Short mmCIF file of N, CA and C in Angstrom, two decimals:
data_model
loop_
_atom_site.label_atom_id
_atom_site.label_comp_id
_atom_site.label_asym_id
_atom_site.label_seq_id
_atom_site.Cartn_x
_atom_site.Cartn_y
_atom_site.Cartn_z
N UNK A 1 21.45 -56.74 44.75
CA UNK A 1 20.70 -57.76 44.04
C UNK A 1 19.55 -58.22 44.92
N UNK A 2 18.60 -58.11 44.70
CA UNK A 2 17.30 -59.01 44.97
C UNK A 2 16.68 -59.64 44.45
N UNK A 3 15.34 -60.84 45.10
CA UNK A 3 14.86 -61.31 44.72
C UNK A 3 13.28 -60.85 43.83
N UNK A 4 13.27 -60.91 42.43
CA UNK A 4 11.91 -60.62 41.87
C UNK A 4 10.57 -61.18 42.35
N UNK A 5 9.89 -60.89 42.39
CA UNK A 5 8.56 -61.90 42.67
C UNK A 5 8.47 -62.96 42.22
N UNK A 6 8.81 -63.17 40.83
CA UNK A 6 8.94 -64.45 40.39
C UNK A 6 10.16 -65.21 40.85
N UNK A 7 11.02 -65.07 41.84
CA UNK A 7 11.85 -66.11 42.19
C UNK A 7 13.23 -65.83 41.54
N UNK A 8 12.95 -65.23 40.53
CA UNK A 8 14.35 -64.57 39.87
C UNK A 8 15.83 -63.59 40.17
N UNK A 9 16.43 -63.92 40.60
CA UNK A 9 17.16 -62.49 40.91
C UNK A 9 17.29 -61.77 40.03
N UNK A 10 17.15 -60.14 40.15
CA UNK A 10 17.77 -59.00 40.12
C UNK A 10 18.53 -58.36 39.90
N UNK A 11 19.49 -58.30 38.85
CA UNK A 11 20.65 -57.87 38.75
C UNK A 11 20.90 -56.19 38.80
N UNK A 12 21.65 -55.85 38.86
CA UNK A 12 22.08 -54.48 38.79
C UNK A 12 22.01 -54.04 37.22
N UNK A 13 21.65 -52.41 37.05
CA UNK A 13 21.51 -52.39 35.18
C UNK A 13 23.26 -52.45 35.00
N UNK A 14 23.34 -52.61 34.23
CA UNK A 14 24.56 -53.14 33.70
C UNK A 14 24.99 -54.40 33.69
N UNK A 15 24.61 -55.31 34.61
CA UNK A 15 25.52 -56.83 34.95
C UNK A 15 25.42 -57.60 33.99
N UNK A 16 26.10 -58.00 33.53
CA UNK A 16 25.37 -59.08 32.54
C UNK A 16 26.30 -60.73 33.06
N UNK A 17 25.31 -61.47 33.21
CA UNK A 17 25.28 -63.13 33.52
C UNK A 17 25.51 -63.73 32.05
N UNK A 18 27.00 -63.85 31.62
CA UNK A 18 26.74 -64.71 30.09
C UNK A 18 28.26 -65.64 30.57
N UNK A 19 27.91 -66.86 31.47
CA UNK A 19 29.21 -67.84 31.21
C UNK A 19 29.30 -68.56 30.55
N UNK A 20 30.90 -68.82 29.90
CA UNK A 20 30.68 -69.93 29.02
C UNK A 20 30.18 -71.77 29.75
N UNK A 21 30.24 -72.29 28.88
CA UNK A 21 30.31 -73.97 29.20
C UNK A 21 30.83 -74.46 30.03
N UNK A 22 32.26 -73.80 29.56
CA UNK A 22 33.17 -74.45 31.18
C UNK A 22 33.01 -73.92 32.51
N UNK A 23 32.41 -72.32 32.31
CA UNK A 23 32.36 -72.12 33.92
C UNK A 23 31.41 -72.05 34.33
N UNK A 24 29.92 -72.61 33.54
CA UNK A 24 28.69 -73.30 33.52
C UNK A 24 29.26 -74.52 34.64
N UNK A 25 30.17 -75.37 33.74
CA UNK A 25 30.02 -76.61 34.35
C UNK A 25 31.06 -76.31 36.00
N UNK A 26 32.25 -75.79 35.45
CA UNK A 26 33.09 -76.21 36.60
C UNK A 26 32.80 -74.74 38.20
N UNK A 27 32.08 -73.88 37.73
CA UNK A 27 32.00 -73.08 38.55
C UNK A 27 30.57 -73.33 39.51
N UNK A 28 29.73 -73.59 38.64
CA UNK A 28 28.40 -73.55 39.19
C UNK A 28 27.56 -75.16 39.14
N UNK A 29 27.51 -76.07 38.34
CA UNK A 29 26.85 -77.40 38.21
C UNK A 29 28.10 -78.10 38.97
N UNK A 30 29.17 -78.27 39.04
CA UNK A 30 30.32 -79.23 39.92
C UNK A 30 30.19 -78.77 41.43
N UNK A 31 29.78 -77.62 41.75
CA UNK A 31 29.84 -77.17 43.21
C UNK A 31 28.47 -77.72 43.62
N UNK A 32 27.48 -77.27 42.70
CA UNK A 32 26.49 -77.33 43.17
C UNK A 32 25.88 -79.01 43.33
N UNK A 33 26.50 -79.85 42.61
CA UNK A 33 26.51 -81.64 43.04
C UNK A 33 27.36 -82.21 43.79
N UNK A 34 28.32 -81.24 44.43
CA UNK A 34 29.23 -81.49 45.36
C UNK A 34 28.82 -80.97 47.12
N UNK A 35 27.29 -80.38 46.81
CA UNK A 35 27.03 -79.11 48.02
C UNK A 35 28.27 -78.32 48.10
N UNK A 36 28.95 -77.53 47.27
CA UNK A 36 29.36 -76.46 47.89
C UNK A 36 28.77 -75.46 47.51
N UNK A 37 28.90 -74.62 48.40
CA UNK A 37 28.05 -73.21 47.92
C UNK A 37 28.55 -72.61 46.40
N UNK A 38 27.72 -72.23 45.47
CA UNK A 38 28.35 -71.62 44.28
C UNK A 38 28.40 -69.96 43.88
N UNK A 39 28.99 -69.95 43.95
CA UNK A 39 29.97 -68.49 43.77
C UNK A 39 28.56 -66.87 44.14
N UNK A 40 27.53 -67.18 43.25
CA UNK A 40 25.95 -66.27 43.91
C UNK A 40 24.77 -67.29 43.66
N UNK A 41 23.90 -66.67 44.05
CA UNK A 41 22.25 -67.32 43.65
C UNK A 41 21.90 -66.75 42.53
N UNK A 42 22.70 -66.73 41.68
CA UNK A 42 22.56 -66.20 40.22
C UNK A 42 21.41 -67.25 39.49
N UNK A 43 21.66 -68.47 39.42
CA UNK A 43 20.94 -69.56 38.89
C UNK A 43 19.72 -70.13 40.03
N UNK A 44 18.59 -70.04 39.97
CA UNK A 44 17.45 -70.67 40.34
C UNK A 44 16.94 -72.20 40.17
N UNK A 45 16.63 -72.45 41.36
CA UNK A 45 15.90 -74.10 41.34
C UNK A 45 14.90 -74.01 41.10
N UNK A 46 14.83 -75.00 39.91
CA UNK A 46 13.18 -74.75 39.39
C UNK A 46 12.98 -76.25 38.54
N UNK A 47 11.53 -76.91 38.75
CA UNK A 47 11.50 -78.17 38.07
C UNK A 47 11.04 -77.88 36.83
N UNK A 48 11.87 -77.72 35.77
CA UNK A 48 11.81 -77.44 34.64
C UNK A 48 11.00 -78.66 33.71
N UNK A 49 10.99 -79.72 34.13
CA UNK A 49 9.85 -80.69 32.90
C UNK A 49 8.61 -80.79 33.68
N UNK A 50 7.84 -79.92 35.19
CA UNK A 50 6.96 -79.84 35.97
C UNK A 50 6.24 -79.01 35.04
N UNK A 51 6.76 -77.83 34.63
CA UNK A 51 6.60 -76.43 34.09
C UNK A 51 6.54 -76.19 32.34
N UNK A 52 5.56 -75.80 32.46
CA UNK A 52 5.58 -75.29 30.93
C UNK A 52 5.98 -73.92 30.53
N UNK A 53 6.94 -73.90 29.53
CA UNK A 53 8.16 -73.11 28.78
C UNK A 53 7.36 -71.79 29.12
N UNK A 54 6.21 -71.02 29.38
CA UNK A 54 6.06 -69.80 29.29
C UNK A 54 5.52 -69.61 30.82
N UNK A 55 5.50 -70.65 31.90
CA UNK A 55 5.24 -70.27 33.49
C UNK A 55 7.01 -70.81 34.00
N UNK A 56 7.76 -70.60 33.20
CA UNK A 56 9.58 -70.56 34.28
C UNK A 56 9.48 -68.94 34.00
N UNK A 57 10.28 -69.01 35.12
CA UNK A 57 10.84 -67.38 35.59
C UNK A 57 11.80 -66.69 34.13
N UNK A 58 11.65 -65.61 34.00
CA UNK A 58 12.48 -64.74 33.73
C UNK A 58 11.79 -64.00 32.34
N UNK A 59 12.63 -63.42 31.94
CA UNK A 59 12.44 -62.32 31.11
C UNK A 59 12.14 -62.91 29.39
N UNK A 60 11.14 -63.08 28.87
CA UNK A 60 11.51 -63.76 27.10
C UNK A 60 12.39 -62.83 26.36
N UNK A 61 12.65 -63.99 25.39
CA UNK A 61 14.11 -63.69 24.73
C UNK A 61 15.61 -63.35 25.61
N UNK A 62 15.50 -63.72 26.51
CA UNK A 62 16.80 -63.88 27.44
C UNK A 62 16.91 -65.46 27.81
N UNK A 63 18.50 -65.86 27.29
CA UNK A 63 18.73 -66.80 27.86
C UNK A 63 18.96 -67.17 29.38
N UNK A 64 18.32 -68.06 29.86
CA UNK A 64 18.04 -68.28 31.06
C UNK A 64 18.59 -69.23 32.07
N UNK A 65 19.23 -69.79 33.13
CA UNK A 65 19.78 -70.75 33.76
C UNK A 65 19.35 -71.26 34.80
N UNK A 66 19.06 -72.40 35.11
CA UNK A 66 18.24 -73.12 36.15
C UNK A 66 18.53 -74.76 36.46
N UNK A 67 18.71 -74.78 37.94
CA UNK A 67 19.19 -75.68 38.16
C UNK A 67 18.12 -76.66 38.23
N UNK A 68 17.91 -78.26 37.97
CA UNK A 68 16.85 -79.17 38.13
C UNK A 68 17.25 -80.08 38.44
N UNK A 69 16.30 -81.14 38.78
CA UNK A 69 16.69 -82.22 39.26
C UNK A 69 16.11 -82.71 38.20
N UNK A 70 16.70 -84.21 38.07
CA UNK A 70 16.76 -84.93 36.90
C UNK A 70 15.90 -86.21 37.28
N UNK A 71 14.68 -86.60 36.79
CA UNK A 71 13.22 -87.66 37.41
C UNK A 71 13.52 -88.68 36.31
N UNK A 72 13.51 -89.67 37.08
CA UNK A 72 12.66 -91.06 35.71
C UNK A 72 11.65 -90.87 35.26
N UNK A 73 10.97 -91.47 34.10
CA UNK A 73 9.89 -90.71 33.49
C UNK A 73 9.37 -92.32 33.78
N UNK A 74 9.88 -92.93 34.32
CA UNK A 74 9.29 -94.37 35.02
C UNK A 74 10.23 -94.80 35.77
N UNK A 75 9.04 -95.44 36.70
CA UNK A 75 9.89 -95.89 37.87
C UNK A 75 10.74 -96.99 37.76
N UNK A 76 11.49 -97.71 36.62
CA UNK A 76 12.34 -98.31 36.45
C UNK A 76 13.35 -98.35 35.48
N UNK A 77 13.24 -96.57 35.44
CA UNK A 77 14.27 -95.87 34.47
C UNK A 77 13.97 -94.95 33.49
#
């Protein structure tokens, strides 16, 4: 696995990345707000409301996963 130019990893032909909800949440978003390392660098940090829908990484028509941080849209909430 490597990294694409765009920041994306690489998968091998065949792999396919499709988790459900729960191991969305409990494998990869619970580790990853806990700092523990999560299972690969499958999912990318990327400020997703910085970015407009056709400059984020990856392939169109593939669903996509990305971790963000979550901003006030004002500074008092």
């Amino acid at each position: 696995m490597s990294l694409a130019r765009s920041g994306v990893m690489t998968l091998p032909p065949g792999f396919r990345f499709h988790p459900t909800d729960e191991e969305l949440v409990a494998q990869y978003l619970r580790r990853k707000v806990m700092s523990y390392p999560v299972p690969a660098s499958i999912i990318s940090e990327v400020e997703v409301c910085k970015a407009d829908p056709w400059d984020l990484p990856g392939v169109k028509g593939e669903e996509m996963y990305f971790f963000s941080t979550r901003e006030a849209k004002y500074p008092n909430g």
